[in-house]
mmCIF file of C-alpha atoms and ligand atoms in Angstrom:
data_model
loop_
_atom_site.group_PDB
_atom_site.id
_atom_site.type_symbol
_atom_site.label_atom_id
_atom_site.label_comp_id
_atom_site.label_asym_id
_atom_site.label_seq_id
_atom_site.Cartn_x
_atom_site.Cartn_y
_atom_site.Cartn_z
ATOM 1 C CA MET A 1 92.713 -46.899 -91.949
ATOM 2 C CA LYS A 2 92.923 -48.879 -88.887
ATOM 3 C CA GLU A 3 90.553 -51.623 -87.709
ATOM 4 C CA ASN A 4 89.446 -51.560 -84.026
ATOM 5 C CA SER A 5 90.897 -53.701 -81.323
ATOM 6 C CA ALA A 6 88.189 -56.228 -81.456
ATOM 7 C CA MET A 7 88.803 -56.882 -85.205
ATOM 8 C CA GLN A 8 92.457 -57.107 -84.538
ATOM 9 C CA LYS A 9 91.708 -59.909 -82.011
ATOM 10 C CA LEU A 10 89.610 -61.933 -84.581
ATOM 11 C CA PRO A 11 91.465 -65.170 -85.514
ATOM 12 C CA PRO A 12 92.742 -65.276 -89.021
ATOM 13 C CA TYR A 13 90.819 -67.460 -91.200
ATOM 14 C CA LEU A 14 92.013 -70.919 -90.307
ATOM 15 C CA PHE A 15 91.091 -72.693 -93.456
ATOM 16 C CA ALA A 16 92.810 -70.274 -95.668
ATOM 17 C CA ARG A 17 95.965 -72.533 -96.255
ATOM 18 C CA ILE A 18 93.673 -75.655 -97.053
ATOM 19 C CA GLU A 19 91.446 -73.457 -99.292
ATOM 20 C CA LYS A 20 94.472 -72.435 -101.324
ATOM 21 C CA LYS A 21 95.490 -76.023 -101.728
ATOM 22 C CA ILE A 22 92.121 -76.973 -102.911
ATOM 23 C CA GLU A 23 92.277 -74.200 -105.542
ATOM 24 C CA GLU A 24 95.702 -75.412 -106.663
ATOM 25 C CA ALA A 25 94.490 -78.970 -106.971
ATOM 26 C CA ARG A 26 91.383 -78.111 -108.874
ATOM 27 C CA GLU A 27 93.477 -75.993 -111.418
ATOM 28 C CA LYS A 28 95.564 -79.045 -112.106
ATOM 29 C CA GLY A 29 92.283 -80.912 -112.845
ATOM 30 C CA ILE A 30 92.298 -83.112 -109.743
ATOM 31 C CA ASP A 31 88.852 -84.422 -108.774
ATOM 32 C CA ILE A 32 88.410 -83.094 -105.269
ATOM 33 C CA ILE A 33 85.831 -84.673 -102.765
ATOM 34 C CA SER A 34 85.007 -82.188 -100.247
ATOM 35 C CA LEU A 35 83.884 -83.612 -96.869
ATOM 36 C CA GLY A 36 84.858 -80.193 -95.319
ATOM 37 C CA ILE A 37 81.834 -77.837 -95.352
ATOM 38 C CA GLY A 38 78.647 -78.709 -93.325
ATOM 39 C CA ASP A 39 76.244 -77.490 -95.864
ATOM 40 C CA PRO A 40 73.399 -79.854 -96.691
ATOM 41 C CA ASP A 41 73.714 -81.056 -100.408
ATOM 42 C CA ARG A 42 70.055 -81.894 -101.082
ATOM 43 C CA PRO A 43 67.564 -79.506 -102.314
ATOM 44 C CA THR A 44 65.008 -77.738 -100.175
ATOM 45 C CA PRO A 45 61.666 -79.802 -100.081
ATOM 46 C CA ARG A 46 59.356 -79.086 -103.116
ATOM 47 C CA HIS A 47 56.372 -77.703 -101.030
ATOM 48 C CA VAL A 48 58.508 -75.190 -99.480
ATOM 49 C CA ILE A 49 59.819 -73.853 -102.701
ATOM 50 C CA ASP A 50 56.220 -73.797 -104.195
ATOM 51 C CA ARG A 51 55.048 -71.781 -101.215
ATOM 52 C CA MET A 52 57.977 -69.233 -101.758
ATOM 53 C CA ALA A 53 57.105 -68.959 -105.486
ATOM 54 C CA LYS A 54 53.611 -67.963 -104.613
ATOM 55 C CA ALA A 55 54.554 -65.597 -101.751
ATOM 56 C CA ILE A 56 57.128 -63.699 -103.935
ATOM 57 C CA GLU A 57 54.172 -62.620 -106.199
ATOM 58 C CA ASN A 58 52.365 -60.735 -103.182
ATOM 59 C CA PRO A 59 53.306 -57.020 -103.322
ATOM 60 C CA ALA A 60 52.806 -56.841 -99.519
ATOM 61 C CA ASN A 61 55.885 -59.113 -99.192
ATOM 62 C CA HIS A 62 57.979 -56.696 -101.167
ATOM 63 C CA GLN A 63 57.997 -54.280 -98.131
ATOM 64 C CA TYR A 64 59.998 -54.018 -94.911
ATOM 65 C CA PRO A 65 59.213 -56.875 -92.709
ATOM 66 C CA SER A 66 59.332 -56.431 -88.965
ATOM 67 C CA SER A 67 62.439 -57.556 -87.321
ATOM 68 C CA VAL A 68 60.581 -59.816 -84.667
ATOM 69 C CA GLY A 69 58.972 -61.714 -87.465
ATOM 70 C CA MET A 70 55.402 -61.980 -88.801
ATOM 71 C CA LEU A 71 52.986 -63.112 -85.963
ATOM 72 C CA SER A 72 51.946 -65.942 -88.438
ATOM 73 C CA PHE A 73 55.482 -67.182 -88.462
ATOM 74 C CA ARG A 74 55.978 -67.058 -84.717
ATOM 75 C CA GLN A 75 52.621 -68.788 -84.396
ATOM 76 C CA ALA A 76 53.961 -71.532 -86.717
ATOM 77 C CA VAL A 77 56.974 -71.945 -84.580
ATOM 78 C CA ALA A 78 54.811 -72.143 -81.545
ATOM 79 C CA GLY A 79 52.717 -74.917 -83.090
ATOM 80 C CA TRP A 80 55.799 -76.833 -84.294
ATOM 81 C CA PHE A 81 57.292 -76.463 -80.787
ATOM 82 C CA ALA A 82 54.214 -77.673 -79.054
ATOM 83 C CA ARG A 83 53.949 -80.790 -81.299
ATOM 84 C CA ARG A 84 57.616 -81.538 -81.328
ATOM 85 C CA PHE A 85 58.473 -80.944 -77.629
ATOM 86 C CA GLY A 86 55.314 -80.535 -75.870
ATOM 87 C CA VAL A 87 56.439 -76.948 -74.742
ATOM 88 C CA GLN A 88 53.862 -74.036 -75.051
ATOM 89 C CA LEU A 89 55.602 -70.839 -76.275
ATOM 90 C CA ASP A 90 53.813 -67.424 -76.295
ATOM 91 C CA PRO A 91 54.425 -66.218 -79.891
ATOM 92 C CA ARG A 92 54.239 -62.548 -78.976
ATOM 93 C CA THR A 93 56.797 -62.521 -76.074
ATOM 94 C CA GLU A 94 58.794 -65.778 -76.318
ATOM 95 C CA ILE A 95 59.878 -66.109 -79.915
ATOM 96 C CA VAL A 96 61.902 -63.825 -82.314
ATOM 97 C CA SER A 97 62.802 -64.438 -85.981
ATOM 98 C CA LEU A 98 66.425 -64.442 -86.997
ATOM 99 C CA LEU A 99 68.271 -64.050 -90.392
ATOM 100 C CA GLY A 100 69.631 -67.528 -89.734
ATOM 101 C CA SER A 101 70.559 -68.598 -86.117
ATOM 102 C CA LYS A 102 74.061 -67.561 -86.698
ATOM 103 C CA GLU A 103 72.798 -63.954 -86.651
ATOM 104 C CA GLY A 104 71.280 -64.364 -83.281
ATOM 105 C CA ILE A 105 74.142 -66.179 -81.847
ATOM 106 C CA ALA A 106 76.583 -63.499 -82.864
ATOM 107 C CA HIS A 107 74.314 -60.585 -81.700
ATOM 108 C CA ILE A 108 73.289 -61.992 -78.374
ATOM 109 C CA ALA A 109 76.754 -61.199 -77.074
ATOM 110 C CA PHE A 110 76.073 -57.458 -77.815
ATOM 111 C CA CYS A 111 73.084 -57.603 -75.754
ATOM 112 C CA PHE A 112 74.612 -59.002 -72.635
ATOM 113 C CA LEU A 113 78.245 -58.373 -72.610
ATOM 114 C CA ASP A 114 80.081 -55.302 -71.140
ATOM 115 C CA PRO A 115 83.847 -55.090 -71.396
ATOM 116 C CA GLY A 116 85.434 -57.518 -68.994
ATOM 117 C CA ASP A 117 82.318 -59.780 -69.089
ATOM 118 C CA VAL A 118 82.929 -63.508 -69.823
ATOM 119 C CA SER A 119 81.042 -65.721 -72.314
ATOM 120 C CA LEU A 120 81.436 -69.403 -71.483
ATOM 121 C CA VAL A 121 81.847 -71.282 -74.854
ATOM 122 C CA PRO A 122 82.479 -75.004 -75.775
ATOM 123 C CA ASP A 123 85.923 -75.973 -77.163
ATOM 124 C CA PRO A 124 85.925 -77.590 -79.759
ATOM 125 C CA GLY A 125 82.737 -75.518 -80.946
ATOM 126 C CA TYR A 126 81.048 -73.432 -83.502
ATOM 127 C CA PRO A 127 83.422 -70.498 -83.946
ATOM 128 C CA VAL A 128 80.644 -67.892 -83.775
ATOM 129 C CA TYR A 129 80.210 -68.216 -80.002
ATOM 130 C CA SER A 130 83.645 -66.860 -79.094
ATOM 131 C CA ILE A 131 83.686 -64.498 -82.170
ATOM 132 C CA GLY A 132 80.419 -62.834 -81.004
ATOM 133 C CA ALA A 133 82.033 -62.354 -77.493
ATOM 134 C CA ILE A 134 85.250 -60.848 -79.031
ATOM 135 C CA LEU A 135 83.413 -58.448 -81.372
ATOM 136 C CA ALA A 136 81.085 -57.296 -78.426
ATOM 137 C CA GLY A 137 84.182 -56.521 -76.432
ATOM 138 C CA GLY A 138 83.775 -59.279 -73.972
ATOM 139 C CA GLU A 139 85.981 -62.307 -73.175
ATOM 140 C CA PRO A 140 85.307 -65.873 -74.250
ATOM 141 C CA TYR A 141 86.180 -68.554 -71.702
ATOM 142 C CA GLN A 142 86.799 -71.919 -73.432
ATOM 143 C CA MET A 143 85.259 -74.927 -71.689
ATOM 144 C CA PRO A 144 87.074 -78.148 -72.855
ATOM 145 C CA LEU A 145 84.734 -80.831 -74.339
ATOM 146 C CA LEU A 146 86.821 -83.988 -73.629
ATOM 147 C CA GLU A 147 85.918 -87.321 -75.169
ATOM 148 C CA SER A 148 86.454 -88.755 -71.606
ATOM 149 C CA ASN A 149 83.451 -86.823 -70.482
ATOM 150 C CA GLY A 150 81.293 -87.555 -73.537
ATOM 151 C CA PHE A 151 82.199 -84.185 -74.987
ATOM 152 C CA LEU A 152 80.238 -82.377 -72.208
ATOM 153 C CA PRO A 153 81.865 -79.415 -70.378
ATOM 154 C CA ARG A 154 82.527 -80.024 -66.694
ATOM 155 C CA LEU A 155 80.759 -77.019 -65.097
ATOM 156 C CA GLU A 156 82.614 -77.668 -61.814
ATOM 157 C CA ASP A 157 85.866 -77.080 -63.586
ATOM 158 C CA ILE A 158 85.039 -73.481 -64.504
ATOM 159 C CA PRO A 159 87.132 -71.307 -62.308
ATOM 160 C CA GLU A 160 85.139 -69.369 -59.899
ATOM 161 C CA GLU A 161 86.613 -66.083 -60.948
ATOM 162 C CA LYS A 162 85.301 -66.725 -64.609
ATOM 163 C CA ALA A 163 81.873 -68.107 -63.516
ATOM 164 C CA ARG A 164 81.363 -64.912 -61.415
ATOM 165 C CA ARG A 165 82.049 -62.649 -64.574
ATOM 166 C CA ALA A 166 80.244 -64.860 -66.786
ATOM 167 C CA LYS A 167 76.958 -63.473 -68.502
ATOM 168 C CA LEU A 168 76.413 -66.069 -71.216
ATOM 169 C CA LEU A 169 76.955 -69.811 -71.531
ATOM 170 C CA PHE A 170 76.668 -71.484 -75.006
ATOM 171 C CA LEU A 171 75.855 -75.091 -75.492
ATOM 172 C CA ASN A 172 74.900 -77.197 -78.605
ATOM 173 C CA TYR A 173 73.603 -80.778 -78.408
ATOM 174 C CA PRO A 174 73.438 -82.571 -80.927
ATOM 175 C CA ASN A 175 76.906 -81.216 -81.349
ATOM 176 C CA ASN A 176 78.880 -79.712 -84.019
ATOM 177 C CA PRO A 177 81.743 -80.826 -84.470
ATOM 178 C CA THR A 178 81.720 -83.878 -82.111
ATOM 179 C CA GLY A 179 78.339 -85.476 -82.939
ATOM 180 C CA ALA A 180 77.591 -85.907 -79.128
ATOM 181 C CA THR A 181 74.339 -85.669 -77.578
ATOM 182 C CA ALA A 182 73.472 -84.685 -74.010
ATOM 183 C CA ASP A 183 70.981 -85.983 -71.479
ATOM 184 C CA ARG A 184 68.523 -84.070 -69.223
ATOM 185 C CA ASP A 185 70.436 -84.551 -66.208
ATOM 186 C CA PHE A 186 73.369 -82.505 -67.743
ATOM 187 C CA PHE A 187 70.945 -79.722 -68.620
ATOM 188 C CA ARG A 188 69.377 -79.794 -65.126
ATOM 189 C CA LYS A 189 72.991 -79.023 -63.794
ATOM 190 C CA VAL A 190 73.266 -76.312 -66.328
ATOM 191 C CA ILE A 191 70.131 -74.744 -65.143
ATOM 192 C CA GLU A 192 71.289 -74.844 -61.579
ATOM 193 C CA PHE A 193 74.768 -73.372 -62.525
ATOM 194 C CA ALA A 194 73.007 -70.541 -64.462
ATOM 195 C CA ARG A 195 70.860 -69.674 -61.490
ATOM 196 C CA GLN A 196 73.628 -69.636 -59.031
ATOM 197 C CA TYR A 197 75.804 -67.247 -61.163
ATOM 198 C CA ASP A 198 72.949 -65.352 -62.973
ATOM 199 C CA ILE A 199 74.012 -66.432 -66.461
ATOM 200 C CA LEU A 200 71.927 -66.541 -69.551
ATOM 201 C CA VAL A 201 72.083 -70.133 -71.203
ATOM 202 C CA CYS A 202 72.090 -70.100 -74.879
ATOM 203 C CA HIS A 203 71.454 -73.608 -76.354
ATOM 204 C CA ASP A 204 72.132 -73.704 -80.116
ATOM 205 C CA HIS A 205 69.800 -76.389 -81.313
ATOM 206 C CA ALA A 206 70.588 -76.279 -85.024
ATOM 207 C CA TYR A 207 70.582 -80.148 -85.135
ATOM 208 C CA SER A 208 67.435 -80.646 -83.228
ATOM 209 C CA GLU A 209 66.053 -83.009 -85.802
ATOM 210 C CA ILE A 210 69.283 -84.753 -86.707
ATOM 211 C CA ALA A 211 69.978 -87.834 -84.391
ATOM 212 C CA PHE A 212 70.310 -91.449 -85.114
ATOM 213 C CA ASP A 213 69.521 -94.902 -83.685
ATOM 214 C CA GLY A 214 66.245 -93.858 -82.198
ATOM 215 C CA ILE A 215 67.511 -90.788 -80.300
ATOM 216 C CA ARG A 216 65.002 -87.969 -80.322
ATOM 217 C CA PRO A 217 66.695 -84.785 -78.956
ATOM 218 C CA PHE A 218 64.708 -82.827 -76.409
ATOM 219 C CA SER A 219 64.457 -79.040 -76.104
ATOM 220 C CA PHE A 220 66.142 -77.736 -73.036
ATOM 221 C CA LEU A 221 63.072 -75.616 -72.533
ATOM 222 C CA GLU A 222 61.159 -78.733 -71.486
ATOM 223 C CA LEU A 223 62.991 -78.770 -68.154
ATOM 224 C CA GLU A 224 61.828 -77.069 -65.050
ATOM 225 C CA GLY A 225 63.269 -73.639 -64.643
ATOM 226 C CA ALA A 226 64.842 -73.439 -68.143
ATOM 227 C CA ARG A 227 62.593 -70.485 -69.379
ATOM 228 C CA GLU A 228 63.831 -68.335 -66.509
ATOM 229 C CA VAL A 229 67.400 -68.797 -67.330
ATOM 230 C CA GLY A 230 67.752 -69.531 -71.210
ATOM 231 C CA ILE A 231 66.937 -69.367 -74.638
ATOM 232 C CA GLU A 232 67.251 -71.761 -77.578
ATOM 233 C CA PHE A 233 68.462 -71.006 -80.995
ATOM 234 C CA HIS A 234 66.728 -72.989 -83.833
ATOM 235 C CA SER A 235 67.244 -73.043 -87.523
ATOM 236 C CA LEU A 236 65.515 -74.283 -90.536
ATOM 237 C CA SER A 237 68.955 -74.558 -92.209
ATOM 238 C CA LYS A 238 69.834 -78.244 -91.514
ATOM 239 C CA THR A 239 66.240 -79.557 -90.792
ATOM 240 C CA PHE A 240 64.831 -78.590 -94.180
ATOM 241 C CA ASN A 241 68.100 -78.015 -96.387
ATOM 242 C CA MET A 242 67.504 -74.238 -96.204
ATOM 243 C CA THR A 243 71.024 -72.846 -95.436
ATOM 244 C CA GLY A 244 70.803 -70.323 -98.247
ATOM 245 C CA TRP A 245 67.322 -68.974 -97.262
ATOM 246 C CA ARG A 246 68.453 -67.350 -93.979
ATOM 247 C CA ILE A 247 65.710 -68.053 -91.445
ATOM 248 C CA GLY A 248 65.761 -69.217 -87.758
ATOM 249 C CA TRP A 249 64.504 -68.091 -84.516
ATOM 250 C CA ALA A 250 65.352 -67.723 -80.823
ATOM 251 C CA CYS A 251 62.869 -68.600 -78.165
ATOM 252 C CA GLY A 252 62.587 -68.933 -74.347
ATOM 253 C CA SER A 253 63.048 -66.291 -71.704
ATOM 254 C CA PRO A 254 60.665 -63.373 -72.509
ATOM 255 C CA GLN A 255 63.202 -60.979 -70.853
ATOM 256 C CA ALA A 256 66.070 -62.244 -73.121
ATOM 257 C CA ILE A 257 63.851 -62.389 -76.181
ATOM 258 C CA GLU A 258 62.701 -58.683 -75.490
ATOM 259 C CA ILE A 259 66.320 -57.629 -75.282
ATOM 260 C CA LEU A 260 67.466 -59.323 -78.416
ATOM 261 C CA ALA A 261 64.511 -58.230 -80.348
ATOM 262 C CA ARG A 262 65.192 -54.556 -79.126
ATOM 263 C CA PHE A 263 68.695 -54.968 -80.428
ATOM 264 C CA LYS A 264 67.715 -56.298 -83.660
ATOM 265 C CA SER A 265 65.096 -53.739 -84.356
ATOM 266 C CA ASN A 266 67.958 -51.267 -84.315
ATOM 267 C CA VAL A 267 70.366 -53.149 -86.647
ATOM 268 C CA ASP A 268 68.256 -55.172 -89.054
ATOM 269 C CA SER A 269 64.757 -55.123 -90.510
ATOM 270 C CA GLY A 270 64.074 -58.796 -90.303
ATOM 271 C CA VAL A 271 63.565 -61.700 -92.716
ATOM 272 C CA PHE A 272 62.067 -61.274 -96.148
ATOM 273 C CA GLN A 273 58.357 -62.116 -95.592
ATOM 274 C CA ALA A 274 58.281 -64.614 -98.581
ATOM 275 C CA VAL A 275 60.968 -66.536 -96.793
ATOM 276 C CA GLN A 276 58.912 -66.376 -93.603
ATOM 277 C CA GLU A 277 55.868 -67.831 -95.534
ATOM 278 C CA ALA A 278 58.164 -70.740 -97.003
ATOM 279 C CA ALA A 279 59.291 -71.379 -93.375
ATOM 280 C CA ILE A 280 55.641 -71.714 -92.349
ATOM 281 C CA ALA A 281 55.156 -74.124 -95.034
ATOM 282 C CA ALA A 282 58.078 -76.132 -93.790
ATOM 283 C CA LEU A 283 56.954 -76.135 -90.059
ATOM 284 C CA GLU A 284 53.370 -76.867 -90.808
ATOM 285 C CA GLY A 285 53.766 -79.136 -93.787
ATOM 286 C CA PRO A 286 54.336 -82.923 -94.053
ATOM 287 C CA GLN A 287 57.397 -83.938 -91.949
ATOM 288 C CA ASP A 288 58.345 -87.125 -93.859
ATOM 289 C CA CYS A 289 61.094 -85.129 -95.556
ATOM 290 C CA VAL A 290 62.699 -84.867 -92.202
ATOM 291 C CA GLU A 291 62.596 -88.485 -91.594
ATOM 292 C CA GLU A 292 63.958 -89.060 -94.987
ATOM 293 C CA MET A 293 66.902 -86.642 -94.516
ATOM 294 C CA ARG A 294 67.646 -88.408 -91.172
ATOM 295 C CA GLN A 295 67.999 -91.759 -92.944
ATOM 296 C CA VAL A 296 70.139 -90.267 -95.566
ATOM 297 C CA TYR A 297 72.608 -88.987 -92.930
ATOM 298 C CA GLN A 298 72.438 -92.204 -90.971
ATOM 299 C CA GLU A 299 73.451 -94.156 -94.012
ATOM 300 C CA ARG A 300 76.308 -91.754 -94.722
ATOM 301 C CA ARG A 301 77.455 -91.765 -91.259
ATOM 302 C CA ASP A 302 77.618 -95.567 -91.272
ATOM 303 C CA ALA A 303 79.508 -95.602 -94.532
ATOM 304 C CA VAL A 304 82.198 -93.204 -93.040
ATOM 305 C CA VAL A 305 82.453 -95.088 -89.694
ATOM 306 C CA GLN A 306 82.860 -98.363 -91.264
ATOM 307 C CA GLY A 307 85.327 -97.112 -93.791
ATOM 308 C CA LEU A 308 87.471 -95.386 -91.235
ATOM 309 C CA ASN A 309 87.383 -98.406 -88.930
ATOM 310 C CA ARG A 310 88.501 -100.735 -91.756
ATOM 311 C CA MET A 311 91.576 -98.495 -91.964
ATOM 312 C CA GLY A 312 92.518 -98.951 -88.263
ATOM 313 C CA TRP A 313 90.262 -96.266 -86.637
ATOM 314 C CA ASN A 314 88.202 -97.398 -83.728
ATOM 315 C CA ILE A 315 85.403 -94.821 -83.544
ATOM 316 C CA LYS A 316 81.705 -95.156 -82.378
ATOM 317 C CA PRO A 317 79.103 -93.857 -84.576
ATOM 318 C CA PRO A 318 78.113 -90.196 -83.576
ATOM 319 C CA GLN A 319 74.608 -89.968 -82.111
ATOM 320 C CA GLY A 320 73.611 -86.810 -84.040
ATOM 321 C CA SER A 321 74.549 -83.988 -86.234
ATOM 322 C CA ILE A 322 75.874 -84.248 -89.752
ATOM 323 C CA TYR A 323 79.606 -84.859 -88.842
ATOM 324 C CA VAL A 324 81.971 -87.580 -87.870
ATOM 325 C CA TRP A 325 84.762 -86.439 -85.478
ATOM 326 C CA ALA A 326 87.830 -88.680 -85.273
ATOM 327 C CA PRO A 327 91.391 -88.582 -84.011
ATOM 328 C CA VAL A 328 94.302 -88.131 -86.254
ATOM 329 C CA PRO A 329 96.795 -90.886 -86.665
ATOM 330 C CA LYS A 330 100.169 -90.950 -84.941
ATOM 331 C CA GLY A 331 102.819 -88.647 -86.431
ATOM 332 C CA TYR A 332 100.275 -85.894 -87.535
ATOM 333 C CA ASP A 333 98.605 -82.880 -85.989
ATOM 334 C CA SER A 334 95.118 -81.971 -87.339
ATOM 335 C CA THR A 335 96.614 -79.467 -89.905
ATOM 336 C CA SER A 336 99.288 -81.711 -91.294
ATOM 337 C CA PHE A 337 96.765 -84.733 -91.477
ATOM 338 C CA ALA A 338 94.214 -82.751 -93.366
ATOM 339 C CA GLU A 339 96.916 -81.378 -95.821
ATOM 340 C CA MET A 340 98.239 -84.786 -96.369
ATOM 341 C CA VAL A 341 94.785 -86.256 -97.012
ATOM 342 C CA LEU A 342 94.204 -83.327 -99.424
ATOM 343 C CA GLU A 343 97.495 -83.671 -101.324
ATOM 344 C CA LYS A 344 97.565 -87.481 -101.503
ATOM 345 C CA ALA A 345 93.866 -88.489 -101.779
ATOM 346 C CA GLY A 346 92.314 -85.366 -103.254
ATOM 347 C CA VAL A 347 89.803 -85.340 -100.146
ATOM 348 C CA VAL A 348 88.957 -82.394 -98.154
ATOM 349 C CA ILE A 349 88.558 -82.920 -94.332
ATOM 350 C CA THR A 350 88.532 -80.161 -91.668
ATOM 351 C CA PRO A 351 91.422 -80.091 -89.142
ATOM 352 C CA GLY A 352 89.936 -80.013 -85.543
ATOM 353 C CA ILE A 353 92.179 -77.035 -84.552
ATOM 354 C CA GLY A 354 89.596 -74.935 -86.464
ATOM 355 C CA TYR A 355 87.090 -75.544 -83.699
ATOM 356 C CA GLY A 356 89.369 -74.541 -80.803
ATOM 357 C CA SER A 357 92.554 -75.699 -79.151
ATOM 358 C CA TYR A 358 90.848 -78.788 -77.753
ATOM 359 C CA GLY A 359 90.072 -79.865 -81.253
ATOM 360 C CA GLU A 360 93.545 -80.413 -81.965
ATOM 361 C CA GLY A 361 94.364 -84.025 -82.522
ATOM 362 C CA TYR A 362 91.069 -84.514 -84.302
ATOM 363 C CA PHE A 363 89.446 -83.979 -87.776
ATOM 364 C CA ARG A 364 85.849 -83.638 -88.877
ATOM 365 C CA ILE A 365 84.075 -85.184 -91.856
ATOM 366 C CA ALA A 366 80.863 -83.637 -92.877
ATOM 367 C CA LEU A 367 78.175 -86.081 -94.261
ATOM 368 C CA THR A 368 77.315 -83.716 -97.002
ATOM 369 C CA VAL A 369 77.984 -85.816 -100.013
ATOM 370 C CA GLU A 370 76.278 -88.925 -101.395
ATOM 371 C CA VAL A 371 77.429 -92.453 -100.104
ATOM 372 C CA ASP A 372 79.168 -93.463 -103.424
ATOM 373 C CA ARG A 373 81.276 -90.350 -103.143
ATOM 374 C CA ILE A 374 81.986 -91.022 -99.524
ATOM 375 C CA GLU A 375 83.052 -94.568 -100.342
ATOM 376 C CA GLU A 376 85.345 -93.271 -103.109
ATOM 377 C CA ALA A 377 86.763 -90.762 -100.659
ATOM 378 C CA LEU A 378 87.592 -93.420 -98.153
ATOM 379 C CA GLN A 379 88.880 -95.721 -100.831
ATOM 380 C CA ARG A 380 91.344 -93.033 -102.045
ATOM 381 C CA MET A 381 92.310 -92.378 -98.426
ATOM 382 C CA TYR A 382 93.093 -96.012 -98.004
ATOM 383 C CA GLN A 383 95.254 -96.276 -101.186
ATOM 384 C CA ALA A 384 97.047 -93.184 -100.321
ATOM 385 C CA ILE A 385 97.958 -93.835 -96.804
ATOM 386 C CA GLY A 386 97.182 -97.519 -96.009
ATOM 387 C CA THR A 387 96.534 -98.725 -92.592
ATOM 388 C CA LEU A 388 97.385 -96.346 -89.851
ATOM 389 C CA GLU A 389 98.768 -96.380 -86.415
ATOM 390 C CA PHE A 390 97.229 -94.493 -83.389
HETATM 391 C C1 LIG B 1 74.704 -74.804 -89.125
HETATM 392 C C2 LIG B 1 74.859 -74.383 -87.708
HETATM 393 C C3 LIG B 1 74.066 -73.356 -87.384
HETATM 394 C C4 LIG B 1 72.894 -72.711 -88.237
HETATM 395 O O1 LIG B 1 73.162 -71.671 -88.766
HETATM 396 P P1 LIG B 1 72.139 -70.756 -89.598
HETATM 397 O O2 LIG B 1 72.585 -69.464 -89.592
HETATM 398 O O3 LIG B 1 70.748 -71.003 -89.026
HETATM 399 O O4 LIG B 1 72.192 -71.380 -91.054
HETATM 400 C C5 LIG B 1 74.058 -72.941 -86.064
HETATM 401 N N1 LIG B 1 74.885 -73.588 -85.253
HETATM 402 C C6 LIG B 1 75.625 -74.641 -85.467
HETATM 403 C C7 LIG B 1 76.500 -75.320 -84.604
HETATM 404 C C8 LIG B 1 75.562 -74.977 -86.881
HETATM 405 O O5 LIG B 1 76.358 -75.996 -87.234
#
C-alpha cells in the first residue's frame, strides 16, 4: 500500500513528542495542567441543549439532511448576521452550512486550486489552510505575520509570481494563535489586492465574538466590494461552546458559495438536522451567554498576562481570541521551552513552531481552564524556572 504524493507531503504531527511526554507524566501520577488545546471547557448553553433534546425526537430529523443546510438554519444565520453586522445575506444563495468551519476551510481548496495554483496562508496560522492546499494538489505560500506589523501580513511583500498564481487568500482576525485583531483599512487593501489578482478571500471568523476591552470585531462582508471577492467562515464552536456539535457556515460571494455547495453535495450530506435546530436556538436565543463567555476569557487572559509579566515577560494583552501568544526566553526554541515547562512544571503549552516557521520563538497558552488553575500553572512555572531573561 502506498499513500499518494499529497499525503506524503503532509507534515508529521508536530505535537506527537509532547503528547508522548504528557502520557508518561500522567502515568507517573503527575497532575498535568493543559493550556495546550483551544477547546472551550465550559458547557454548551442550557437552552441550546434543550432544543437539541426536543429536535432529536422528531423522526423527520432522522433522515438525510441537505448539504446546503435547512432553509430555516440559513434564515437564522441571515438574521443573526443582520443584527450583528448590519449585513443582509440572501439565505438561498449566499449561505451554506458546514460540518464545522474546519470542513469548509479544508474543502474550499478542492474547489479552487488546480495543480500549480497557490494558496496564500498566514504563518503562524491555523494549520488547516495550508493542509487543505496540499491535499488539493496546490501550493501554500506562507505570508509572515510579524509582531512588528501587528501580526498582519504585508501584501506588498508577496512575490509577484506567487500573487499571479494565487487563487485563495486566507485571513483570520481575531487571530489564532497571535490574538491580534485587524482594522477595516487593512481589509480594504485586501479587497483591492484580491481584485487585482482575481483571488478569492477566505476570512476565517471563528473568533468573531471573542474580543476584549470594548473591541467589537466587524465582518469583512461589511466592506464595499467584499462580497464580490470573498467569503467568510463562521462557527458556533467558540461562540456557544459547541466544538463537539460540528456546525458552522460559509457566507458571502454567491458564486463561491454555489461552487462550495456543489462540491459538498458530492462528498457529504450535511449537518444532522437536530444540530441545525440547536444552532437556530443559539443564534436566535438570548445572547447574554456570549457576553458572559467574553468576560470569562478576559479574566483568564488578564491572569495569564499578569502572571507572565511578573516572571519577566513584557507582553501586551491580546485583543481577541482565546489565546496568549508570547516569546520564549533566551536559550530556548519553542519546542525545547514547551518540553522544559512540561517536565519541570507539569504544564502543557503549545510550541509556536506548530503554527508555521514564523511561529518559532513563541509559545501559545489557551485560555481554556479556570482562573485558579491558570494561577496554579503560572505559580508552578515560576517555581520551576524562576525569573527569565529575554
Ligand atoms: C477553532 C477554530 C475554527 C473552528 O473550527 P470548527 O470546525 O468550526 O470547530 C476555525 N478556525 C480557527 C482559526 C479556529 O481556531
